[in-house]
Short mmCIF file of C-alpha atoms and ligand atoms in Angstrom, two decimals:
data_model
loop_
_atom_site.label_atom_id
_atom_site.label_comp_id
_atom_site.label_asym_id
_atom_site.label_seq_id
_atom_site.Cartn_x
_atom_site.Cartn_y
_atom_site.Cartn_z
CA UNK A 93 183.06 86.02 58.09
CA UNK A 94 181.47 83.02 59.84
CA UNK A 95 179.31 80.12 59.71
CA UNK A 96 176.02 79.81 61.70
CA UNK A 97 174.83 76.51 63.02
CA UNK A 98 171.81 75.86 65.09
CA UNK A 99 171.14 72.38 66.53
CA UNK A 100 167.71 71.24 67.96
CA UNK A 101 166.61 74.69 69.01
CA UNK A 102 163.40 75.05 70.89
CA UNK A 103 161.74 78.19 72.21
CA UNK A 104 158.56 78.60 73.97
CA UNK A 105 156.69 81.70 75.30
CA UNK A 106 154.36 80.39 77.89
CA UNK A 107 152.06 77.93 76.23
CA UNK A 108 153.26 78.94 72.63
CA UNK A 109 155.75 76.71 70.96
CA UNK A 110 157.39 79.42 68.78
CA UNK A 111 160.42 77.35 67.47
CA UNK A 112 160.13 73.58 67.54
CA UNK A 113 163.37 71.58 67.45
CA UNK A 114 164.97 73.37 64.50
CA UNK A 115 168.40 72.57 63.16
CA UNK A 116 170.35 74.07 60.24
CA UNK A 117 173.78 75.07 59.06
CA UNK A 118 174.56 78.30 57.17
CA UNK A 119 177.86 78.44 55.34
CA UNK A 120 180.36 81.19 55.55
CA UNK A 121 179.35 83.97 53.19
CA UNK A 122 175.95 82.43 52.35
CA UNK A 123 172.71 84.55 51.90
CA UNK A 124 170.03 82.56 53.60
CA UNK A 125 166.40 83.72 53.80
CA UNK A 126 164.03 82.47 56.53
CA UNK A 127 160.76 82.40 54.84
CA UNK A 128 157.30 81.71 56.19
CA UNK A 129 153.85 83.15 57.10
CA UNK A 130 153.31 85.49 60.07
CA UNK A 131 153.91 83.64 63.38
CA UNK A 132 155.90 80.78 62.07
CA UNK A 133 158.87 81.41 64.27
CA UNK A 134 161.31 83.27 61.83
CA UNK A 135 161.99 86.28 64.05
CA UNK A 136 162.35 84.14 67.13
CA UNK A 137 164.93 82.00 65.30
CA UNK A 138 166.74 85.13 64.28
CA UNK A 139 166.62 86.65 67.57
CA UNK A 140 168.04 83.57 69.23
CA UNK A 141 171.14 83.83 66.75
CA UNK A 142 171.43 87.38 67.73
CA UNK A 143 171.18 86.63 71.50
CA UNK A 144 168.04 88.77 72.02
CA UNK A 145 166.22 85.55 72.98
CA UNK A 146 167.47 82.66 74.87
CA UNK A 147 166.42 79.05 73.62
CA UNK A 148 164.84 76.65 76.09
CA UNK A 149 167.10 73.96 74.67
CA UNK A 150 169.63 73.55 71.80
CA UNK A 151 172.94 74.78 70.57
CA UNK A 152 173.86 77.87 68.61
CA UNK A 153 177.30 78.35 67.08
CA UNK A 154 178.72 81.35 65.24
CA UNK A 155 182.07 80.78 63.35
CA UNK A 156 182.22 77.33 65.01
CA UNK A 157 182.05 78.77 68.62
CA UNK A 158 179.16 78.10 70.96
CA UNK A 159 177.37 81.43 71.74
CA UNK A 160 174.33 80.48 73.91
CA UNK A 161 176.00 82.25 76.76
CA UNK A 162 177.61 85.00 74.80
CA UNK A 163 175.87 88.57 74.94
CA UNK A 164 174.66 89.93 71.66
CA UNK A 165 177.36 92.62 71.49
CA UNK A 166 180.10 89.99 71.66
CA UNK A 167 178.61 87.78 68.80
CA UNK A 168 180.23 89.68 65.94
CA UNK A 169 176.81 90.15 64.40
CA UNK A 170 174.77 93.18 63.18
CA UNK A 171 171.02 93.40 63.17
CA UNK A 172 168.93 95.37 60.61
CA UNK A 173 165.30 95.80 61.49
CA UNK A 174 162.15 97.00 59.60
CA UNK A 175 162.05 100.20 61.80
CA UNK A 176 164.84 102.39 61.11
CA UNK A 177 166.12 103.82 64.39
CA UNK A 178 168.48 106.60 63.33
CA UNK A 179 169.57 109.30 65.92
CA UNK A 180 167.57 112.36 64.73
CA UNK A 181 169.83 115.03 66.01
CA UNK A 182 172.98 113.42 64.32
CA UNK A 183 174.08 113.81 60.72
CA UNK A 184 174.31 110.80 58.43
CA UNK A 185 178.11 110.81 59.05
CA UNK A 186 177.60 110.74 62.79
CA UNK A 187 174.94 108.01 62.59
CA UNK A 188 177.08 105.78 60.54
CA UNK A 189 180.13 106.52 62.63
CA UNK A 190 178.33 105.96 66.05
CA UNK A 191 179.37 102.42 66.60
CA UNK A 192 183.03 103.14 65.88
CA UNK A 193 182.82 106.19 68.28
CA UNK A 194 181.46 103.93 70.99
CA UNK A 195 184.34 101.50 70.20
CA UNK A 196 186.82 104.36 70.58
CA UNK A 197 188.09 103.93 67.09
CA UNK A 198 190.50 106.83 66.22
CA UNK A 199 188.97 109.77 64.32
CA UNK A 200 191.06 109.43 61.12
CA UNK A 201 190.30 105.69 60.87
CA UNK A 202 186.66 106.42 61.57
CA UNK A 203 186.51 109.08 58.78
CA UNK A 204 187.96 106.55 56.41
CA UNK A 205 185.66 103.74 57.34
CA UNK A 206 182.55 105.94 57.08
CA UNK A 207 183.58 107.36 53.81
CA UNK A 208 184.20 103.87 52.40
CA UNK A 209 180.74 102.62 53.59
CA UNK A 210 179.12 105.76 52.23
CA UNK A 211 180.81 105.05 48.83
CA UNK A 212 179.62 101.35 48.98
CA UNK A 213 175.97 102.43 49.64
CA UNK A 214 176.15 105.44 47.32
CA UNK A 215 175.25 107.99 50.00
CA UNK A 216 178.41 110.07 49.98
CA UNK A 217 176.44 113.35 49.02
CA UNK A 218 174.13 112.79 51.98
CA UNK A 219 176.72 112.54 54.81
CA UNK A 220 176.05 116.03 56.28
CA UNK A 221 172.22 115.72 56.19
CA UNK A 222 170.06 114.80 59.20
CA UNK A 223 167.65 111.81 59.11
CA UNK A 224 164.56 114.00 58.55
CA UNK A 225 166.18 115.31 55.32
CA UNK A 226 166.20 111.80 53.81
CA UNK A 227 163.83 109.61 51.93
CA UNK A 228 162.72 106.25 53.36
CA UNK A 229 165.08 104.37 51.09
CA UNK A 230 168.03 106.78 51.92
CA UNK A 231 167.28 106.27 55.70
CA UNK A 232 167.39 102.44 55.26
CA UNK A 233 170.74 102.82 53.52
CA UNK A 234 172.05 104.83 56.35
CA UNK A 235 170.87 102.14 58.89
CA UNK A 236 172.57 99.54 56.70
CA UNK A 237 175.68 101.73 56.70
CA UNK A 238 175.75 101.76 60.54
CA UNK A 239 175.74 98.01 60.49
CA UNK A 240 178.36 97.54 57.76
CA UNK A 241 180.72 99.98 59.30
CA UNK A 242 181.40 97.64 62.14
CA UNK A 243 182.41 95.06 59.70
CA UNK A 244 180.50 92.11 61.44
CA UNK A 245 180.87 88.56 60.41
CA UNK A 246 177.13 87.90 60.30
CA UNK A 247 174.30 90.22 59.25
CA UNK A 248 170.78 89.47 60.64
CA UNK A 249 167.92 91.21 58.79
CA UNK A 250 164.42 91.29 60.15
CA UNK A 251 161.97 92.31 57.43
CA UNK A 252 164.18 95.34 56.64
CA UNK A 253 162.25 96.35 53.45
CA UNK A 254 158.60 95.94 54.60
CA UNK A 255 158.10 99.68 55.55
CA UNK A 256 159.39 100.86 52.04
CA UNK A 257 156.99 101.40 49.06
CA UNK A 258 156.91 98.77 46.24
CA UNK A 259 159.36 100.56 43.95
CA UNK A 260 161.92 101.09 46.71
CA UNK A 261 161.66 97.49 47.71
CA UNK A 262 162.58 96.35 44.35
CA UNK A 263 165.59 98.77 44.29
CA UNK A 264 166.75 97.78 47.70
CA UNK A 265 166.55 94.04 46.88
CA UNK A 266 169.13 94.66 44.21
CA UNK A 267 171.23 96.84 46.59
CA UNK A 268 171.16 94.11 49.29
CA UNK A 269 172.24 91.55 46.78
CA UNK A 270 175.10 93.66 45.55
CA UNK A 271 176.09 94.54 49.09
CA UNK A 272 176.24 90.77 49.94
CA UNK A 273 178.56 90.17 46.88
CA UNK A 274 180.83 92.95 47.84
CA UNK A 275 181.09 92.22 51.51
CA UNK A 276 181.19 88.51 51.27
CA UNK A 277 179.59 88.37 54.84
CA UNK A 278 177.01 85.80 55.86
CA UNK A 279 173.52 87.15 55.49
CA UNK A 280 170.45 85.67 57.42
CA UNK A 281 167.34 87.52 56.25
CA UNK A 282 163.83 86.99 57.56
CA UNK A 283 160.79 87.74 55.49
CA UNK A 284 157.27 86.46 54.64
CA UNK A 285 157.72 87.91 51.05
CA UNK A 286 158.51 85.02 48.76
CA UNK A 287 159.69 87.39 46.07
CA UNK A 288 162.45 88.68 48.26
CA UNK A 289 163.35 85.05 49.11
CA UNK A 290 163.41 84.00 45.47
CA UNK A 291 165.39 86.98 44.21
CA UNK A 292 168.08 87.36 46.83
CA UNK A 293 168.72 84.01 48.66
CA UNK A 294 171.43 81.45 47.89
CA UNK A 295 169.24 79.06 50.01
CA UNK A 296 165.67 79.51 51.30
CA UNK A 297 164.73 77.89 54.61
CA UNK A 298 160.88 77.56 54.52
CA UNK A 299 159.32 77.57 58.02
CA UNK A 300 155.80 76.99 59.21
CA UNK A 301 154.37 76.43 62.75
CA UNK A 302 157.71 76.73 64.43
CA UNK A 303 159.37 74.10 62.23
CA UNK A 304 161.46 73.85 59.10
CA UNK A 305 159.59 72.53 56.10
CA UNK A 306 162.23 72.74 53.40
CA UNK A 307 165.69 73.88 52.70
CA UNK A 308 166.86 74.53 49.08
CA UNK A 309 167.88 76.89 46.37
CA UNK A 310 164.97 79.18 45.24
CA UNK A 311 164.85 77.10 42.08
CA UNK A 312 164.66 73.79 43.95
CA UNK A 313 162.03 74.78 46.25
CA UNK A 314 160.00 76.30 43.44
CA UNK A 315 160.24 73.27 41.13
CA UNK A 316 160.12 70.52 43.84
CA UNK A 317 158.20 71.86 46.86
CA UNK A 318 158.14 69.28 49.52
CA UNK A 319 154.50 69.76 50.45
CA UNK A 320 151.44 71.77 49.52
CA UNK A 321 152.23 74.51 52.03
CA UNK A 322 155.52 75.30 50.34
CA UNK A 323 153.89 74.95 46.87
CA UNK A 324 151.14 77.38 47.65
CA UNK A 325 153.42 79.76 49.43
CA UNK A 326 156.00 80.08 46.68
CA UNK A 327 155.10 81.63 43.42
CA UNK A 328 153.11 84.83 42.61
CA UNK A 329 150.37 83.75 42.61
CA UNK A 330 151.04 80.34 44.27
CA UNK A 331 150.48 77.00 42.87
CA UNK A 332 146.83 76.00 42.12
CA UNK A 333 145.80 73.12 44.46
CA UNK A 334 142.70 70.95 43.54
CA UNK A 335 141.58 68.39 46.04
CA UNK A 336 140.42 65.07 44.36
CA UNK A 337 140.82 61.43 43.94
CA UNK A 338 142.71 59.05 41.73
CA UNK A 339 140.36 56.42 40.20
CA UNK A 340 140.80 53.75 37.61
CA UNK A 341 142.77 50.57 37.09
CA UNK A 342 143.37 48.55 34.08
CA UNK A 343 142.36 51.27 31.57
CA UNK A 344 144.49 53.80 33.23
CA UNK A 345 144.31 56.34 35.91
CA UNK A 346 141.86 59.25 36.12
CA UNK A 347 141.94 62.36 38.29
CA UNK A 348 138.51 63.31 39.59
CA UNK A 349 137.49 66.23 41.53
CA UNK A 350 134.17 68.05 41.92
CA UNK A 351 134.38 70.24 38.91
CA UNK A 352 137.51 68.73 37.03
CA UNK A 353 138.08 65.24 35.63
CA UNK A 354 140.64 63.90 33.22
CA UNK A 355 142.81 60.87 32.44
CA UNK A 356 146.37 60.67 33.42
CA UNK A 357 149.15 58.94 31.40
CA UNK A 358 150.93 55.82 32.52
CA UNK A 359 153.93 57.83 34.22
CA UNK A 360 151.49 58.56 37.05
CA UNK A 361 150.49 54.95 37.58
CA UNK A 362 153.09 54.19 40.14
CA UNK A 363 152.67 57.25 42.33
CA UNK A 364 149.33 56.40 44.05
CA UNK A 365 146.87 53.51 44.43
CA UNK A 366 143.54 54.04 42.63
CA UNK A 367 141.00 55.29 45.08
CA UNK A 368 143.55 57.42 47.01
CA UNK A 369 142.61 61.00 47.87
CA UNK A 370 145.22 63.31 46.22
CA UNK A 371 145.63 67.03 45.59
CA UNK A 372 146.57 68.02 42.12
CA UNK A 373 148.82 71.01 41.70
CA UNK A 374 149.65 73.28 38.78
CA UNK A 375 151.31 76.65 38.62
CA UNK A 376 149.27 79.52 37.03
CA UNK A 377 152.04 80.20 34.46
CA UNK A 378 152.01 76.52 33.19
CA UNK A 379 148.31 76.32 32.41
CA UNK A 380 147.73 76.81 28.60
CA UNK A 381 144.67 78.64 27.34
CA UNK A 382 143.49 76.63 24.40
CA UNK A 383 144.40 73.21 23.40
CA UNK A 384 147.78 71.45 23.45
CA UNK A 385 149.40 68.08 23.07
CA UNK A 386 150.57 66.05 26.17
CA UNK A 387 148.20 67.65 28.60
CA UNK A 388 144.73 67.25 30.27
CA UNK A 389 142.08 69.21 28.54
CA UNK A 390 139.42 70.89 30.84
CA UNK A 391 136.98 73.63 30.46
CA UNK A 392 137.04 76.56 32.63
CA UNK A 393 134.47 79.19 33.52
CA UNK A 394 135.99 82.72 33.92
CA UNK A 395 134.81 84.20 37.19
CA UNK A 396 137.03 87.35 36.80
CA UNK A 397 140.06 88.78 34.81
CA UNK A 398 142.92 90.61 36.33
CA UNK A 399 144.98 92.65 33.74
CA UNK A 400 148.39 93.48 35.24
CA UNK A 401 149.92 95.00 32.09
CA UNK A 402 152.64 92.32 31.31
CA UNK A 403 150.11 89.44 31.93
CA UNK A 404 146.46 88.75 32.17
CA UNK A 405 145.44 86.68 35.09
CA UNK A 406 142.14 84.65 34.76
CA UNK A 407 140.36 83.43 37.83
CA UNK A 408 138.64 80.24 36.78
CA UNK A 409 135.81 78.85 38.82
CA UNK A 410 135.75 75.25 39.80
CA UNK A 411 133.59 73.86 42.51
CA UNK A 412 135.13 71.62 45.14
CA UNK A 413 133.54 69.04 47.48
CA UNK A 414 133.95 70.50 50.96
CA UNK A 415 134.92 73.97 50.75
CA UNK A 416 132.65 75.30 48.17
CA UNK A 417 133.93 77.70 45.52
CA UNK A 418 137.64 77.55 44.58
CA UNK A 419 139.36 79.86 42.15
CA UNK A 420 142.06 78.56 39.95
CA UNK A 421 144.46 81.12 38.69
CA UNK A 422 145.80 81.03 35.02
CA UNK A 423 148.38 83.44 33.57
CA UNK A 424 147.58 84.32 30.03
CA UNK A 425 148.93 86.70 27.41
CA UNK A 426 147.70 90.24 28.04
CA UNK A 427 146.26 90.41 24.49
CA UNK A 428 143.84 87.58 25.10
CA UNK A 429 140.21 88.72 24.55
CA UNK A 430 138.06 87.10 27.03
CA UNK A 431 135.16 88.23 29.35
CA UNK A 432 133.90 87.17 32.89
CA UNK A 433 131.32 84.41 32.45
CA UNK A 434 132.95 83.06 29.32
CA UNK A 435 133.91 79.26 29.08
CA UNK A 436 137.58 78.72 27.90
CA UNK A 437 139.49 75.46 27.01
CA UNK A 438 142.43 74.92 29.15
CA UNK A 439 145.21 72.56 28.76
CA UNK A 440 147.25 71.26 31.83
CA UNK A 441 150.54 69.89 30.58
CA UNK A 442 151.21 66.48 32.16
CA UNK A 443 154.95 67.46 32.69
CA UNK A 444 153.86 70.47 34.78
CA UNK A 445 151.49 68.66 37.10
CA UNK A 446 152.18 67.81 40.74
CA UNK A 447 150.30 65.46 43.03
CA UNK A 448 150.25 65.57 46.79
CA UNK A 449 149.13 62.77 49.09
CA UNK A 450 146.43 62.97 51.75
CA UNK A 451 149.00 64.37 54.30
CA UNK A 452 149.96 67.10 51.80
CA UNK A 453 153.46 65.69 50.67
CA UNK A 454 154.49 65.75 47.15
CA UNK A 455 154.41 62.35 45.52
CA UNK A 456 154.70 63.50 41.94
CA UNK A 457 157.12 64.24 40.46
CA UNK A 458 159.04 61.90 42.70
P1 ATP B 783 156.09 87.70 62.00
O1 ATP B 783 156.48 87.69 60.53
O2 ATP B 783 154.60 88.21 62.10
O3 ATP B 783 156.98 88.53 62.65
P2 ATP B 783 157.47 85.27 62.75
O4 ATP B 783 157.37 84.18 61.80
O5 ATP B 783 158.64 86.16 62.86
O6 ATP B 783 156.20 86.18 62.45
P3 ATP B 783 157.76 85.01 65.54
O7 ATP B 783 157.72 86.57 65.89
O8 ATP B 783 158.91 84.41 65.73
O9 ATP B 783 156.97 84.66 64.13
O10 ATP B 783 156.63 84.30 66.65
C1 ATP B 783 156.41 82.98 66.72
C2 ATP B 783 155.25 82.68 67.64
O11 ATP B 783 155.78 83.01 69.02
C3 ATP B 783 154.02 83.48 67.47
O12 ATP B 783 152.87 82.70 67.77
C4 ATP B 783 154.14 84.60 68.42
O13 ATP B 783 152.90 85.12 68.80
C5 ATP B 783 154.93 84.00 69.55
N1 ATP B 783 155.78 84.96 70.19
C6 ATP B 783 156.86 85.72 69.68
N2 ATP B 783 157.43 86.41 70.65
C7 ATP B 783 156.79 86.42 71.61
C8 ATP B 783 156.81 86.99 72.98
N3 ATP B 783 157.79 87.81 73.36
N4 ATP B 783 155.87 86.65 73.91
C9 ATP B 783 154.92 85.68 73.67
N5 ATP B 783 154.78 85.21 72.43
C10 ATP B 783 155.64 85.37 71.53
#
């Protein structure tokens, strides 16, 4: 087991700044997810930990030892990728045992270790099969087994579930979490899927444009996103964001946008100066259809409805100043009887509102 520390890492590819002065520390045995949109620098960061890319500048330590000049196979890491490269002519047993054979581990010990990994991943009955006789999920388990059998200190995962179908992804999320608990190893996991991050990580490192935006537990970054990008990226669907302005003075503050206007109670008065442009945020699951106490009342025009079985999502149409039509998502009860084109009363509870400043940073709650 080992810690992973990177300090002031920068990596460019020609003119592209892929990773921009990133620093973080991962505790021994932690499950960390690097989360961010495509191209934000997650894979490059992971590859630098693995030794597959060399940083232009900065320091990388694994288990407290500097590794910038240590080749990948000497870093005590295992990498698990999205594309599962099993040897097609070898059985599952031989695939899992391959790294041990390369390391000249005695046959009896190899048999014991492969068996124990197969038990751990519940693939004992598959050991004699060839890869083409396995399902996608089983192949991914075998690939995992081949990493686990080496007993590395750090596991590096690069979107390992993205080629699996939705049901298998859900199953494998649980498996990976359990595997992490059983092994107690350090897991660094790259994904753009916020559900994977929320469900598996001890801590999530949110990246964008080569930089780190926020580090925190899934709950922290969900409840207190540092800026609008994190707010919109987390949650399914993400937070509703409405650009507007705070107006008012002696008689209190009002939020006004093109299509939505309401008074704000006194707890908001210290967060911004009247006249300031702000963006209002509220999560779809926190909007109440109907009336309610302690919230702003607005009327929404239903543009479309999206039933998903357990919930009914309403796409509410508000018009914004510069970018035209904006849809505002509301999670409603599935039995709600509404139709497109209908007007519905909505309540936005004050204790569920967020405000972001002109630069996109959260200013409420503080
Ligand atoms: P994705 O989820 O799409 O894999 P990512 O967040 O992992 O994205 P990276 O693969 O780290 O992002 O890429 C970061 C930036 O660096 C991107 O702009 C990408 O185009 C660029 N980049 C990555 N690898 C190379 C390379 N070998 N040569 C040139 N540019 C690269």
